[in-house]
């Protein structure tokens, strides 16, 4: 059996201290917990259940061809318009104007890659250490963010990625309290239909 690779720190190299796996294990536990709590939050907002995407094996419901991201809606008939990427990061700056080298853009690239396969819109849900329990910052691209801003939702964060895509972040608490999901979905579908009529399907 192959030995599990252990993480190293400057202390282990300089002082010869034992190599610890705690950091790696805690990081995985933190990520798993984050995905479960985001799934519950999404269920409360949308009224349908979400589940974590298995890292191995198959899903146990129908219509799995477009399963991408970290979380998916269990009801394939619901038509959830987003592909979700979520992370709980120890150290990330998300408030105000994002720097060009912000970690937000790095994580967003994974979400965007999944969207290319799913045909859905990106929804990036990020949490950092120290945030109140059950709170995240949720990032959308500009065309979706405009819908929220037109409905008077406060912008928590914004910035332009190196590839020119503009991201806007909103508090999950504000989003859930001020925007009914069914109405949000209707507005997105309407905006996407108009965009495709004007610019084509890309």
mmCIF file of C-alpha atoms in Angstrom:
data_model
loop_
_atom_site.group_PDB
_atom_site.id
_atom_site.type_symbol
_atom_site.label_atom_id
_atom_site.label_comp_id
_atom_site.label_asym_id
_atom_site.label_seq_id
_atom_site.Cartn_x
_atom_site.Cartn_y
_atom_site.Cartn_z
ATOM 1 C CA UNK A 1 0.000 0.000 0.000
ATOM 2 C CA UNK A 2 1.330 3.417 -0.948
ATOM 3 C CA UNK A 3 2.202 5.701 1.935
ATOM 4 C CA UNK A 4 0.038 8.796 2.275
ATOM 5 C CA UNK A 5 1.888 11.963 1.442
ATOM 6 C CA UNK A 6 2.243 14.241 4.434
ATOM 7 C CA UNK A 7 2.453 18.023 4.407
ATOM 8 C CA UNK A 8 5.705 19.761 5.345
ATOM 9 C CA UNK A 9 6.242 23.099 7.021
ATOM 10 C CA UNK A 10 9.245 25.324 7.651
ATOM 11 C CA UNK A 11 9.283 24.040 11.255
ATOM 12 C CA UNK A 12 9.612 20.417 10.114
ATOM 13 C CA UNK A 13 12.479 21.279 7.774
ATOM 14 C CA UNK A 14 14.453 23.536 10.140
ATOM 15 C CA UNK A 15 13.831 21.902 13.515
ATOM 16 C CA UNK A 16 13.208 18.313 12.448
ATOM 17 C CA UNK A 17 9.718 18.216 13.965
ATOM 18 C CA UNK A 18 7.309 15.422 12.957
ATOM 19 C CA UNK A 19 5.426 16.000 9.727
ATOM 20 C CA UNK A 20 1.736 16.583 10.423
ATOM 21 C CA UNK A 21 -1.280 15.643 8.329
ATOM 22 C CA UNK A 22 -3.636 17.771 10.441
ATOM 23 C CA UNK A 23 -3.654 20.740 8.087
ATOM 24 C CA UNK A 24 -4.606 18.644 5.067
ATOM 25 C CA UNK A 25 -7.288 16.728 6.980
ATOM 26 C CA UNK A 26 -8.774 19.869 8.522
ATOM 27 C CA UNK A 27 -8.856 21.562 5.131
ATOM 28 C CA UNK A 28 -10.843 18.677 3.648
ATOM 29 C CA UNK A 29 -13.250 18.626 6.587
ATOM 30 C CA UNK A 30 -13.728 22.358 6.279
ATOM 31 C CA UNK A 31 -14.450 22.047 2.555
ATOM 32 C CA UNK A 32 -16.925 19.197 3.081
ATOM 33 C CA UNK A 33 -18.761 21.119 5.806
ATOM 34 C CA UNK A 34 -18.882 24.217 3.629
ATOM 35 C CA UNK A 35 -20.490 22.302 0.761
ATOM 36 C CA UNK A 36 -23.106 20.759 3.060
ATOM 37 C CA UNK A 37 -24.054 24.096 4.612
ATOM 38 C CA UNK A 38 -24.209 25.832 1.218
ATOM 39 C CA UNK A 39 -26.510 23.039 -0.007
ATOM 40 C CA UNK A 40 -28.827 23.693 2.937
ATOM 41 C CA UNK A 41 -28.784 27.439 2.290
ATOM 42 C CA UNK A 42 -29.662 26.881 -1.372
ATOM 43 C CA UNK A 43 -32.538 24.609 -0.381
ATOM 44 C CA UNK A 44 -33.920 27.297 1.917
ATOM 45 C CA UNK A 45 -33.670 29.924 -0.828
ATOM 46 C CA UNK A 46 -34.956 27.885 -3.772
ATOM 47 C CA UNK A 47 -37.271 25.362 -2.124
ATOM 48 C CA UNK A 48 -35.541 22.349 -3.728
ATOM 49 C CA UNK A 49 -32.800 20.059 -2.461
ATOM 50 C CA UNK A 50 -29.155 20.282 -3.472
ATOM 51 C CA UNK A 51 -26.449 17.700 -3.015
ATOM 52 C CA UNK A 52 -22.688 17.501 -3.275
ATOM 53 C CA UNK A 53 -21.276 16.153 -6.515
ATOM 54 C CA UNK A 54 -19.503 12.853 -5.789
ATOM 55 C CA UNK A 55 -15.803 12.851 -6.528
ATOM 56 C CA UNK A 56 -16.098 9.216 -7.587
ATOM 57 C CA UNK A 57 -18.921 6.917 -8.619
ATOM 58 C CA UNK A 58 -22.243 7.915 -10.133
ATOM 59 C CA UNK A 59 -25.135 10.078 -9.042
ATOM 60 C CA UNK A 60 -28.344 8.310 -8.139
ATOM 61 C CA UNK A 61 -30.950 10.276 -10.029
ATOM 62 C CA UNK A 62 -31.880 10.892 -13.635
ATOM 63 C CA UNK A 63 -30.446 13.350 -16.180
ATOM 64 C CA UNK A 64 -26.831 13.466 -14.980
ATOM 65 C CA UNK A 65 -25.278 14.425 -18.322
ATOM 66 C CA UNK A 66 -24.692 18.037 -17.294
ATOM 67 C CA UNK A 67 -23.594 17.438 -13.714
ATOM 68 C CA UNK A 68 -20.776 19.888 -13.053
ATOM 69 C CA UNK A 69 -19.500 21.980 -10.194
ATOM 70 C CA UNK A 70 -19.547 21.306 -6.459
ATOM 71 C CA UNK A 71 -23.315 21.156 -5.858
ATOM 72 C CA UNK A 72 -26.267 20.216 -8.040
ATOM 73 C CA UNK A 73 -30.029 20.422 -7.756
ATOM 74 C CA UNK A 74 -31.547 16.972 -7.160
ATOM 75 C CA UNK A 75 -34.668 17.857 -9.157
ATOM 76 C CA UNK A 76 -33.603 17.851 -12.810
ATOM 77 C CA UNK A 77 -36.947 19.379 -13.834
ATOM 78 C CA UNK A 78 -36.358 22.480 -11.710
ATOM 79 C CA UNK A 79 -34.052 24.076 -14.259
ATOM 80 C CA UNK A 80 -31.549 25.636 -11.871
ATOM 81 C CA UNK A 81 -29.657 28.052 -14.168
ATOM 82 C CA UNK A 82 -26.268 28.050 -12.410
ATOM 83 C CA UNK A 83 -23.187 25.897 -12.060
ATOM 84 C CA UNK A 84 -21.898 26.243 -8.497
ATOM 85 C CA UNK A 85 -18.326 26.466 -7.308
ATOM 86 C CA UNK A 86 -17.898 26.947 -3.558
ATOM 87 C CA UNK A 87 -14.835 27.253 -1.341
ATOM 88 C CA UNK A 88 -14.032 28.012 2.284
ATOM 89 C CA UNK A 89 -10.628 29.680 2.223
ATOM 90 C CA UNK A 90 -8.484 30.563 5.199
ATOM 91 C CA UNK A 91 -7.256 33.862 3.807
ATOM 92 C CA UNK A 92 -8.974 35.755 1.012
ATOM 93 C CA UNK A 93 -9.872 39.415 0.587
ATOM 94 C CA UNK A 94 -13.327 39.872 -0.922
ATOM 95 C CA UNK A 95 -14.619 43.287 0.147
ATOM 96 C CA UNK A 96 -14.548 46.421 -1.986
ATOM 97 C CA UNK A 97 -12.650 46.453 -5.279
ATOM 98 C CA UNK A 98 -10.837 43.217 -6.067
ATOM 99 C CA UNK A 99 -7.165 43.299 -7.029
ATOM 100 C CA UNK A 100 -6.134 41.931 -10.408
ATOM 101 C CA UNK A 101 -4.393 38.995 -8.707
ATOM 102 C CA UNK A 102 -7.261 38.254 -6.340
ATOM 103 C CA UNK A 103 -7.839 34.600 -5.411
ATOM 104 C CA UNK A 104 -11.475 35.189 -6.322
ATOM 105 C CA UNK A 105 -10.539 35.210 -10.009
ATOM 106 C CA UNK A 106 -8.409 32.077 -9.617
ATOM 107 C CA UNK A 107 -11.280 30.096 -8.094
ATOM 108 C CA UNK A 108 -13.698 31.592 -10.602
ATOM 109 C CA UNK A 109 -11.761 30.035 -13.493
ATOM 110 C CA UNK A 110 -12.737 26.547 -12.281
ATOM 111 C CA UNK A 111 -16.372 27.613 -12.128
ATOM 112 C CA UNK A 112 -16.168 29.060 -15.624
ATOM 113 C CA UNK A 113 -14.622 25.863 -16.947
ATOM 114 C CA UNK A 114 -17.494 23.816 -15.530
ATOM 115 C CA UNK A 115 -20.000 26.238 -17.052
ATOM 116 C CA UNK A 116 -18.545 25.617 -20.502
ATOM 117 C CA UNK A 117 -19.505 21.954 -20.096
ATOM 118 C CA UNK A 118 -22.860 22.438 -18.379
ATOM 119 C CA UNK A 119 -24.173 25.331 -20.472
ATOM 120 C CA UNK A 120 -25.215 27.142 -17.296
ATOM 121 C CA UNK A 121 -24.246 30.452 -15.726
ATOM 122 C CA UNK A 122 -21.462 30.700 -13.123
ATOM 123 C CA UNK A 123 -22.280 31.108 -9.438
ATOM 124 C CA UNK A 124 -19.227 31.395 -7.195
ATOM 125 C CA UNK A 125 -19.909 31.044 -3.446
ATOM 126 C CA UNK A 126 -16.953 31.931 -1.213
ATOM 127 C CA UNK A 127 -16.404 31.995 2.525
ATOM 128 C CA UNK A 128 -13.342 33.036 4.504
ATOM 129 C CA UNK A 129 -12.273 32.300 8.058
ATOM 130 C CA UNK A 130 -13.938 34.570 10.580
ATOM 131 C CA UNK A 131 -17.182 35.174 8.697
ATOM 132 C CA UNK A 132 -20.418 34.688 10.696
ATOM 133 C CA UNK A 133 -21.844 31.184 10.514
ATOM 134 C CA UNK A 134 -24.029 30.649 7.457
ATOM 135 C CA UNK A 135 -22.606 33.630 5.556
ATOM 136 C CA UNK A 136 -20.942 33.678 2.143
ATOM 137 C CA UNK A 137 -20.122 36.156 -0.591
ATOM 138 C CA UNK A 138 -21.753 35.119 -3.857
ATOM 139 C CA UNK A 139 -20.216 36.262 -7.133
ATOM 140 C CA UNK A 140 -21.981 36.568 -10.474
ATOM 141 C CA UNK A 141 -20.901 37.872 -13.843
ATOM 142 C CA UNK A 142 -22.037 41.347 -14.772
ATOM 143 C CA UNK A 143 -25.186 40.448 -16.745
ATOM 144 C CA UNK A 144 -26.647 38.554 -13.766
ATOM 145 C CA UNK A 145 -25.344 41.054 -11.215
ATOM 146 C CA UNK A 146 -27.113 43.863 -13.073
ATOM 147 C CA UNK A 147 -30.449 42.194 -12.331
ATOM 148 C CA UNK A 148 -29.689 42.237 -8.622
ATOM 149 C CA UNK A 149 -28.418 45.817 -8.650
ATOM 150 C CA UNK A 150 -31.548 46.935 -10.499
ATOM 151 C CA UNK A 151 -33.492 45.441 -7.595
ATOM 152 C CA UNK A 152 -31.497 47.513 -5.099
ATOM 153 C CA UNK A 153 -29.226 44.811 -3.692
ATOM 154 C CA UNK A 154 -26.124 46.207 -2.026
ATOM 155 C CA UNK A 155 -22.845 45.333 -3.773
ATOM 156 C CA UNK A 156 -20.293 43.855 -1.392
ATOM 157 C CA UNK A 157 -17.451 43.430 -3.860
ATOM 158 C CA UNK A 158 -16.557 43.899 -7.509
ATOM 159 C CA UNK A 159 -13.646 43.615 -9.867
ATOM 160 C CA UNK A 160 -12.479 42.835 -13.372
ATOM 161 C CA UNK A 161 -10.582 39.603 -13.989
ATOM 162 C CA UNK A 162 -7.412 39.611 -16.120
ATOM 163 C CA UNK A 163 -9.478 38.153 -18.983
ATOM 164 C CA UNK A 164 -11.803 41.169 -18.836
ATOM 165 C CA UNK A 165 -14.805 39.487 -17.194
ATOM 166 C CA UNK A 166 -16.371 41.617 -14.499
ATOM 167 C CA UNK A 167 -17.493 39.912 -11.284
ATOM 168 C CA UNK A 168 -19.804 41.364 -8.652
ATOM 169 C CA UNK A 169 -20.226 39.916 -5.152
ATOM 170 C CA UNK A 170 -23.267 40.027 -2.876
ATOM 171 C CA UNK A 171 -23.840 38.934 0.708
ATOM 172 C CA UNK A 172 -25.731 35.634 0.850
ATOM 173 C CA UNK A 173 -27.840 37.058 3.685
ATOM 174 C CA UNK A 174 -28.876 40.065 1.605
ATOM 175 C CA UNK A 175 -29.486 37.956 -1.498
ATOM 176 C CA UNK A 176 -31.771 35.512 0.293
ATOM 177 C CA UNK A 177 -33.716 38.203 2.171
ATOM 178 C CA UNK A 178 -34.212 40.650 -0.695
ATOM 179 C CA UNK A 179 -34.534 38.523 -3.832
ATOM 180 C CA UNK A 180 -37.158 35.816 -4.223
ATOM 181 C CA UNK A 181 -35.492 33.012 -6.148
ATOM 182 C CA UNK A 182 -38.414 32.290 -8.488
ATOM 183 C CA UNK A 183 -38.510 35.962 -9.491
ATOM 184 C CA UNK A 184 -34.723 35.992 -9.884
ATOM 185 C CA UNK A 185 -34.896 32.963 -12.166
ATOM 186 C CA UNK A 186 -37.601 34.591 -14.315
ATOM 187 C CA UNK A 187 -35.491 37.730 -14.723
ATOM 188 C CA UNK A 188 -32.409 35.698 -15.653
ATOM 189 C CA UNK A 189 -34.273 33.699 -18.285
ATOM 190 C CA UNK A 190 -35.728 36.897 -19.740
ATOM 191 C CA UNK A 191 -32.315 38.610 -19.837
ATOM 192 C CA UNK A 192 -30.627 35.555 -21.400
ATOM 193 C CA UNK A 193 -33.341 35.291 -24.057
ATOM 194 C CA UNK A 194 -32.899 38.938 -25.009
ATOM 195 C CA UNK A 195 -29.111 38.580 -25.092
ATOM 196 C CA UNK A 196 -29.264 35.557 -27.380
ATOM 197 C CA UNK A 197 -31.718 37.299 -29.692
ATOM 198 C CA UNK A 198 -29.396 40.284 -29.942
ATOM 199 C CA UNK A 199 -25.972 38.634 -30.007
ATOM 200 C CA UNK A 200 -26.585 35.001 -30.893
ATOM 201 C CA UNK A 201 -26.232 31.939 -28.695
ATOM 202 C CA UNK A 202 -22.665 32.435 -27.438
#
